[in-house]
Short mmCIF file of C-alpha atoms and ligand atoms in Angstrom, two decimals:
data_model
loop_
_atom_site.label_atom_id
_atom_site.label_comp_id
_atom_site.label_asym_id
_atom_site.label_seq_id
_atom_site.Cartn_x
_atom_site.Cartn_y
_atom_site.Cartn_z
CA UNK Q 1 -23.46 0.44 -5.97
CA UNK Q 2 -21.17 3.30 -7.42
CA UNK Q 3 -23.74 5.18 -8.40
CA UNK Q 4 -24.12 5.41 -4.15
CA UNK Q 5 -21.04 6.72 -4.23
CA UNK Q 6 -20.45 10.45 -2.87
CA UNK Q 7 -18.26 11.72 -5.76
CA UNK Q 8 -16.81 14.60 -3.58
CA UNK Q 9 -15.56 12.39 -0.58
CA UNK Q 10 -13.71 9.97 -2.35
CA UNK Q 11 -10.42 9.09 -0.65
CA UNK Q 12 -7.74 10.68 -2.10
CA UNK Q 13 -4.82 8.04 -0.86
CA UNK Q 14 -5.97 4.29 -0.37
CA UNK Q 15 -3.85 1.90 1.50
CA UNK Q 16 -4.36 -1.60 0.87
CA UNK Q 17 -3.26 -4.67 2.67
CA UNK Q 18 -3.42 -7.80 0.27
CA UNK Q 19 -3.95 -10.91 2.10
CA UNK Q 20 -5.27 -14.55 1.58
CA UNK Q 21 -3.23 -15.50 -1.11
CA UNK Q 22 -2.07 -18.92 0.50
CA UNK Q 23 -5.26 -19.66 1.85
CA UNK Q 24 -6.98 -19.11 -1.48
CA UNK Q 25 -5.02 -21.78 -2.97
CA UNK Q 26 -5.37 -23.70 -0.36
CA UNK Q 27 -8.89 -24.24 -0.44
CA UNK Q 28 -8.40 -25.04 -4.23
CA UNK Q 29 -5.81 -27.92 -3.01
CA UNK Q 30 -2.89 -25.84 -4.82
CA UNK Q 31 0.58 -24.48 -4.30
CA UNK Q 32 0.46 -21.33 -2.44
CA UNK Q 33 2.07 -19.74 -5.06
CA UNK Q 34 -0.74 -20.26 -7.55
CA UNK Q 35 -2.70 -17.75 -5.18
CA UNK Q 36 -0.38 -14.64 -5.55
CA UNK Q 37 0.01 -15.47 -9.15
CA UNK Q 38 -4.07 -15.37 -9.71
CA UNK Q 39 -3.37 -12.37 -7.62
CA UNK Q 40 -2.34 -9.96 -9.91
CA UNK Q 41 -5.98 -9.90 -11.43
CA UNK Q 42 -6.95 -8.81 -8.02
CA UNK Q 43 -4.03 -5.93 -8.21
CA UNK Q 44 -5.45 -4.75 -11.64
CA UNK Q 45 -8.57 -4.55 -10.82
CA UNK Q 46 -7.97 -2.18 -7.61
CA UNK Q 47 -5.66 0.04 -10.01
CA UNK Q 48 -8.12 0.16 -12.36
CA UNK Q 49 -11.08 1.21 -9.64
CA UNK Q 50 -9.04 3.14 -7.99
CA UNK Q 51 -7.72 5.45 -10.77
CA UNK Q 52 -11.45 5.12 -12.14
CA UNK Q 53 -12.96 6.53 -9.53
CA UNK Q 54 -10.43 9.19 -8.89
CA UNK Q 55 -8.48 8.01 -6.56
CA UNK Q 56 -4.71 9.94 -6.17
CA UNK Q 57 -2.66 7.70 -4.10
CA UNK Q 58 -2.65 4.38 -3.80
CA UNK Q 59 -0.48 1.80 -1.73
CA UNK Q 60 -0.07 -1.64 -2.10
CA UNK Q 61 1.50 -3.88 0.87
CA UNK Q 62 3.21 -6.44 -1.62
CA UNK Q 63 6.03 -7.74 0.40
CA UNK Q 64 6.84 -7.10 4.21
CA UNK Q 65 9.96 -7.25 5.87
CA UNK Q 66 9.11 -10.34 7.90
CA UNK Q 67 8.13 -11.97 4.81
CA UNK Q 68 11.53 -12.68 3.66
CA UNK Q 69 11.41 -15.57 6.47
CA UNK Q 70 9.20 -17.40 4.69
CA UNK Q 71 10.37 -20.60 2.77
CA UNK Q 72 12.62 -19.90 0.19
CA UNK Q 73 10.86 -21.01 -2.49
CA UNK Q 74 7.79 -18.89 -1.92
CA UNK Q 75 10.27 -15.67 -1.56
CA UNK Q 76 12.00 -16.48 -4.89
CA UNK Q 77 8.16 -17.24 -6.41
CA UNK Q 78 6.98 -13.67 -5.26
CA UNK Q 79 9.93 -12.16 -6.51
CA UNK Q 80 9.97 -13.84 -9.73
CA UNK Q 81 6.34 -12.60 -10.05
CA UNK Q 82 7.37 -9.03 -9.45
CA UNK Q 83 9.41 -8.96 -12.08
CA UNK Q 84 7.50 -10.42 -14.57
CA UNK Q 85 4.33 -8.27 -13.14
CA UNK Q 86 5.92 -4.86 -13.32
CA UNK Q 87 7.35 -5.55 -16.87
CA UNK Q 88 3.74 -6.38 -18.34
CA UNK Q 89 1.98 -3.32 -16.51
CA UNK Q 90 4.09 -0.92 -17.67
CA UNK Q 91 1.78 -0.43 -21.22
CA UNK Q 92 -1.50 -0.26 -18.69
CA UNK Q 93 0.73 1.97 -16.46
CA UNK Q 94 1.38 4.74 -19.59
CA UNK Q 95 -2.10 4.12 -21.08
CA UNK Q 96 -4.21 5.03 -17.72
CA UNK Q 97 -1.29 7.56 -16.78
CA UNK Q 98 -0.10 6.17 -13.60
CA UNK Q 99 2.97 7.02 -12.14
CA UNK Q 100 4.75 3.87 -10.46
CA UNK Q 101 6.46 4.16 -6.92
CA UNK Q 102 7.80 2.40 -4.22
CA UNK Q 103 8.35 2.41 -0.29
CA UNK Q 104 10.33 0.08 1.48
CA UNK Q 105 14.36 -1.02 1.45
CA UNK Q 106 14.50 -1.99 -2.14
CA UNK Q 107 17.77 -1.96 -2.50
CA UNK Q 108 17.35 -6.12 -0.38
CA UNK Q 109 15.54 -7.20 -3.31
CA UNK Q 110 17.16 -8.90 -5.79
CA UNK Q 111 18.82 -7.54 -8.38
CA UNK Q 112 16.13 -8.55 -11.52
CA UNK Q 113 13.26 -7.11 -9.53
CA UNK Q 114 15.58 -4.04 -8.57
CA UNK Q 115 15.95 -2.73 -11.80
CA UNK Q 116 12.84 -4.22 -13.27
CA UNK Q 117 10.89 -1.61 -10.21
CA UNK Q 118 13.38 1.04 -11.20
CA UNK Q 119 12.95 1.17 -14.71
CA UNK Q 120 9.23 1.36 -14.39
CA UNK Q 121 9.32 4.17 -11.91
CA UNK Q 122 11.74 6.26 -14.59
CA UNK Q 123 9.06 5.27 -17.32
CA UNK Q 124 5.74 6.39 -15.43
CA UNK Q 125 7.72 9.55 -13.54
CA UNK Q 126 6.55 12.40 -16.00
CA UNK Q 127 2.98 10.65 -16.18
CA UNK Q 128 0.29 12.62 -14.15
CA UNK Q 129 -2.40 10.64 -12.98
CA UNK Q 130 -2.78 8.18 -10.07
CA UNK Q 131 0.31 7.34 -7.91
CA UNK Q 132 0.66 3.92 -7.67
CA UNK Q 133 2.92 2.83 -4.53
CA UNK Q 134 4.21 -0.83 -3.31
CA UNK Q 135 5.28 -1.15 -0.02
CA UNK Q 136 8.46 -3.68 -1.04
CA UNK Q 137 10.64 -5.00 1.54
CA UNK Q 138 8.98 -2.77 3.64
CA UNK Q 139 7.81 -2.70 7.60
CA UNK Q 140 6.45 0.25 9.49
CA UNK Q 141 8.81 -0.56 12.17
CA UNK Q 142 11.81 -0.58 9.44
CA UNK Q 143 10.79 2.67 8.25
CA UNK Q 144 10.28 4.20 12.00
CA UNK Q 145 14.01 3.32 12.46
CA UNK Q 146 15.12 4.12 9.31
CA UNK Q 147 13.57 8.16 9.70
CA UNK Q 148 15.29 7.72 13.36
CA UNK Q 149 18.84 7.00 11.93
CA UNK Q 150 18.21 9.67 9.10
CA UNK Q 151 17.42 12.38 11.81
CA UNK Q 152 20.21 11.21 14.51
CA UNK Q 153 22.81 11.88 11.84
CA UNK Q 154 21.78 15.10 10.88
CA UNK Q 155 22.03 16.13 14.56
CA UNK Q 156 25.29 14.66 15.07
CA UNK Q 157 26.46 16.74 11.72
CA UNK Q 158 25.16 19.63 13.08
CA UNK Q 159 22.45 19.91 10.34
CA UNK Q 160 19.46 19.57 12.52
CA UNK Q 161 18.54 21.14 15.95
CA UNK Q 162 17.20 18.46 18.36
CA UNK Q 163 14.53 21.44 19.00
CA UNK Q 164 13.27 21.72 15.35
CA UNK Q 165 12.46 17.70 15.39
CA UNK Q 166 8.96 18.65 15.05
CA UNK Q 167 6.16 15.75 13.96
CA UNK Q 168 6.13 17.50 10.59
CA UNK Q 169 10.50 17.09 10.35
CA UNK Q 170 9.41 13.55 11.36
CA UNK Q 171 7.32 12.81 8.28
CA UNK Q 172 9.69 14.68 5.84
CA UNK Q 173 12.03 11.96 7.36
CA UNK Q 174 9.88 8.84 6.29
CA UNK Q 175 9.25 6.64 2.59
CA UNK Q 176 6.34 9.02 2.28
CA UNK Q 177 7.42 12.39 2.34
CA UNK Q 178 5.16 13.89 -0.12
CA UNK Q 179 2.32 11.44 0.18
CA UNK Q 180 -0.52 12.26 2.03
CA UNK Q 181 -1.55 9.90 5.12
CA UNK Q 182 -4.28 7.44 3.59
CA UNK Q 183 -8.20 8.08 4.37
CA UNK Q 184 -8.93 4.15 4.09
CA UNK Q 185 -7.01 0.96 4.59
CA UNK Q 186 -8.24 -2.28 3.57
CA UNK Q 187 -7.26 -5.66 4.56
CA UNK Q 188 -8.84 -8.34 3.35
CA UNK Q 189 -8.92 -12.30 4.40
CA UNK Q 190 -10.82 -11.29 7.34
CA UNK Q 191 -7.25 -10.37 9.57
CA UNK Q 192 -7.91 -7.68 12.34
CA UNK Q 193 -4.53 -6.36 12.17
CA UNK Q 194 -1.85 -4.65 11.05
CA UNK Q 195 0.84 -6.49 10.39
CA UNK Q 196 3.68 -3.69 10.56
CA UNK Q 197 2.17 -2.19 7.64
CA UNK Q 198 2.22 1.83 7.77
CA UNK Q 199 2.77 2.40 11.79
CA UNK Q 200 3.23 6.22 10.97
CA UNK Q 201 0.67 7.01 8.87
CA UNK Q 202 -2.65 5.24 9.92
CA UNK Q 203 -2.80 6.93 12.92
CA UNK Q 204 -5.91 8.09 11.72
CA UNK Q 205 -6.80 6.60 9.05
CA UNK Q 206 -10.48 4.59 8.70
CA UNK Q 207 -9.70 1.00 8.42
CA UNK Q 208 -11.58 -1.41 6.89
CA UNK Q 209 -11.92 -5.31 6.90
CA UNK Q 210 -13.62 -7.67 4.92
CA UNK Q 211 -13.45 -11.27 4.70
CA UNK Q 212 -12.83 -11.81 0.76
CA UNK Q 213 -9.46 -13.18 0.22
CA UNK Q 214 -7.29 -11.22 -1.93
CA UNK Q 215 -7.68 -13.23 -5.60
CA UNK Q 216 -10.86 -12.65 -5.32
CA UNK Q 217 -11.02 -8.90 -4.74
CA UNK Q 218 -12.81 -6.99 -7.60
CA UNK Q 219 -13.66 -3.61 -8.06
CA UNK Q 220 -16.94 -3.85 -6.55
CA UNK Q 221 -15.30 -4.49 -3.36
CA UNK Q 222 -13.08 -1.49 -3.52
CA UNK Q 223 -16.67 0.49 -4.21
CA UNK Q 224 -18.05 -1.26 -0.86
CA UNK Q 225 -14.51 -0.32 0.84
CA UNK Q 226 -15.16 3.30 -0.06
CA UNK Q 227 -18.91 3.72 0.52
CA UNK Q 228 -17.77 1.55 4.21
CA UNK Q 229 -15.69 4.79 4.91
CA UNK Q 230 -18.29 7.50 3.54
CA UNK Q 231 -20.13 6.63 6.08
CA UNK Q 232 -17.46 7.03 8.97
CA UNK Q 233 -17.48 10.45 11.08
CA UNK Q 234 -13.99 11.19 10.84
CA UNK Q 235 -13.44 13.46 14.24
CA UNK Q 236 -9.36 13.65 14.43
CA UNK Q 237 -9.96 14.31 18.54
CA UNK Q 238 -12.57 16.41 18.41
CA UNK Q 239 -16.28 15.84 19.70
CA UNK Q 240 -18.76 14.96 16.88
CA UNK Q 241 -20.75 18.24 17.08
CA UNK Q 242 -17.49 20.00 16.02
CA UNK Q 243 -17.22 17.81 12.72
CA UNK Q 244 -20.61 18.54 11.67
CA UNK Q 245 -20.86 19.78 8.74
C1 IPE M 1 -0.64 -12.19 0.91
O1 IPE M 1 -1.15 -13.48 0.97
C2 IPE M 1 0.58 -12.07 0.02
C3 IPE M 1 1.84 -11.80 0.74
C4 IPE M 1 1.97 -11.65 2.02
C5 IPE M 1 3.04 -11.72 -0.08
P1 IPE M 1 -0.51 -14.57 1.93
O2 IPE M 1 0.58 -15.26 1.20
O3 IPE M 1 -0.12 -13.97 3.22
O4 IPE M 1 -1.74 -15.55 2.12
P2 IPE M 1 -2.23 -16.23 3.47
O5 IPE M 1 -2.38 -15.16 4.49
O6 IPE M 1 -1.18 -17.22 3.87
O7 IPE M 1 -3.53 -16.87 3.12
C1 IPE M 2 0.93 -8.75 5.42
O1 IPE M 2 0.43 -10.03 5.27
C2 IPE M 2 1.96 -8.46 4.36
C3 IPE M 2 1.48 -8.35 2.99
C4 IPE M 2 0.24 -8.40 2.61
C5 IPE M 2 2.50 -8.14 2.00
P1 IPE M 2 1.02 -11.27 6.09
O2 IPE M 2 0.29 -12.46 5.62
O3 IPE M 2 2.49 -11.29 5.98
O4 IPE M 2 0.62 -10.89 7.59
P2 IPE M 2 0.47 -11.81 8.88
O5 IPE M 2 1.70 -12.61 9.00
O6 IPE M 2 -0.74 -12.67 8.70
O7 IPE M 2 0.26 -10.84 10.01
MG1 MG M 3 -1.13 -13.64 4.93
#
């Protein structure tokens, strides 16, 4: 199957929203948590594809504002998980070159996982290859208000013309200044949604869905992802005869 692949259209920033993880367990008659821990396999493979295959950018949806509501237990598992995740990919992270990032109001997440997630982003920062991003603590709509605040002020200090608050000033304003929108989003666990995930930024993006759960999600199915969107007419607007090639 990636031998189908069209080497020259491969998306340069992949967004990926990881679900299933409690339902994956669940059919095994476990502990949710024993889903995001078998997980991680799942996260390594789709770094691994995805800087295989040339990918620049990509951004995992790890933890969403709205999941902090979720039984405390579960929240202090994830978190716990984080921690000890980041500190063993760090020697894959240098090996394959990947520099580590994050979007999202870390600065809520405890204090292990805050500095864990910091000193991995000062490790990977001179490396050159694929940008890995999480989305931590983060919500589209979060981020939308945050860029509003961030603008607002520099009006009211006289920094910023309300005039010059152009859509590009608007981006410059948002977690992902300096990362291209993504091409492709994936969800898996066969969700037709969203979920607050990057509001901003998938305004055109292709999306697509399949019904694997997240554990289970291999390179193979990052291939079918991409090959999904290769065959997508991307028109931004216009009318298909003006795309054409
Ligand atoms: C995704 O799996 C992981 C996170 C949201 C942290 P879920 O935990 O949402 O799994 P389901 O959707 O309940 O199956
Ligand atoms: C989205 O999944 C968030 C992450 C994958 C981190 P959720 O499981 O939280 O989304 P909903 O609640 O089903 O929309
Ligand atoms: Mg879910």
């Amino acid at each position: 199957m990636k031998e189908e692949l069209d080497p020259n259209r491969i998306p340069r920033h992949i967004a990926i929203i990881m679900d299933g993880n409690g339902r994956w367990a669940k059919k095994k008659g476990a502990m949710r948590i024993f889903g995001h821990h078998h997980a991680i396999k799942a996260v390594r493979d789709a770094i691994e594809g995805a800087n295989n295959l040339g990918v620049k950018y990509l951004t995992l949806f790890s933890f969403s504002t709205e999941n902090w509501s979720r039984p405390k237990e579960e929240v202090e598992g994830l978190m716990a998980l984080l921690v000890k995740t980041i500190a063993n990919e760090v020697p894959m992270m240098m090996k394959n070159n990947i520099v580590m990032d994050s979007i999202g109001d870390i600065d809520s997440l405890p204090e292990t996982a805050y500095k864990q997630l910091k000193e991995a982003k000062e490790k990977t920062a001179s490396n050159t290859g694929l940008k890995l991003i999480l989305a931590l603590s983060y919500s589209g709509q979060w981020e939308l208000t945050q860029a509003a605040r961030r603008i607002a002020q520099k009006v009211s200090d006289g920094k910023l013309k309300v005039d010059d608050i152009s859509q590009e000033v608007f981006a410059n304003h948002l977690e992902t200044k300096d990362i291209p929108d993504p091409e492709l989003m994936i969800r898996t666990s066969g969700e037709f949604r969203i979920s607050n995930f990057l509001l901003w930024q998938l305004a055109y993006t292709e999306l697509h869905f399949t019904p694997v759960l997240w554990p289970d999600f291999r390179e193979k199915h990052l291939v079918a992802a991409i090959l999904d969107y290769q065959k997508r007419e991307r028109r931004f607007g216009k009318t298909g005869e003006q795309v054409k090639p």
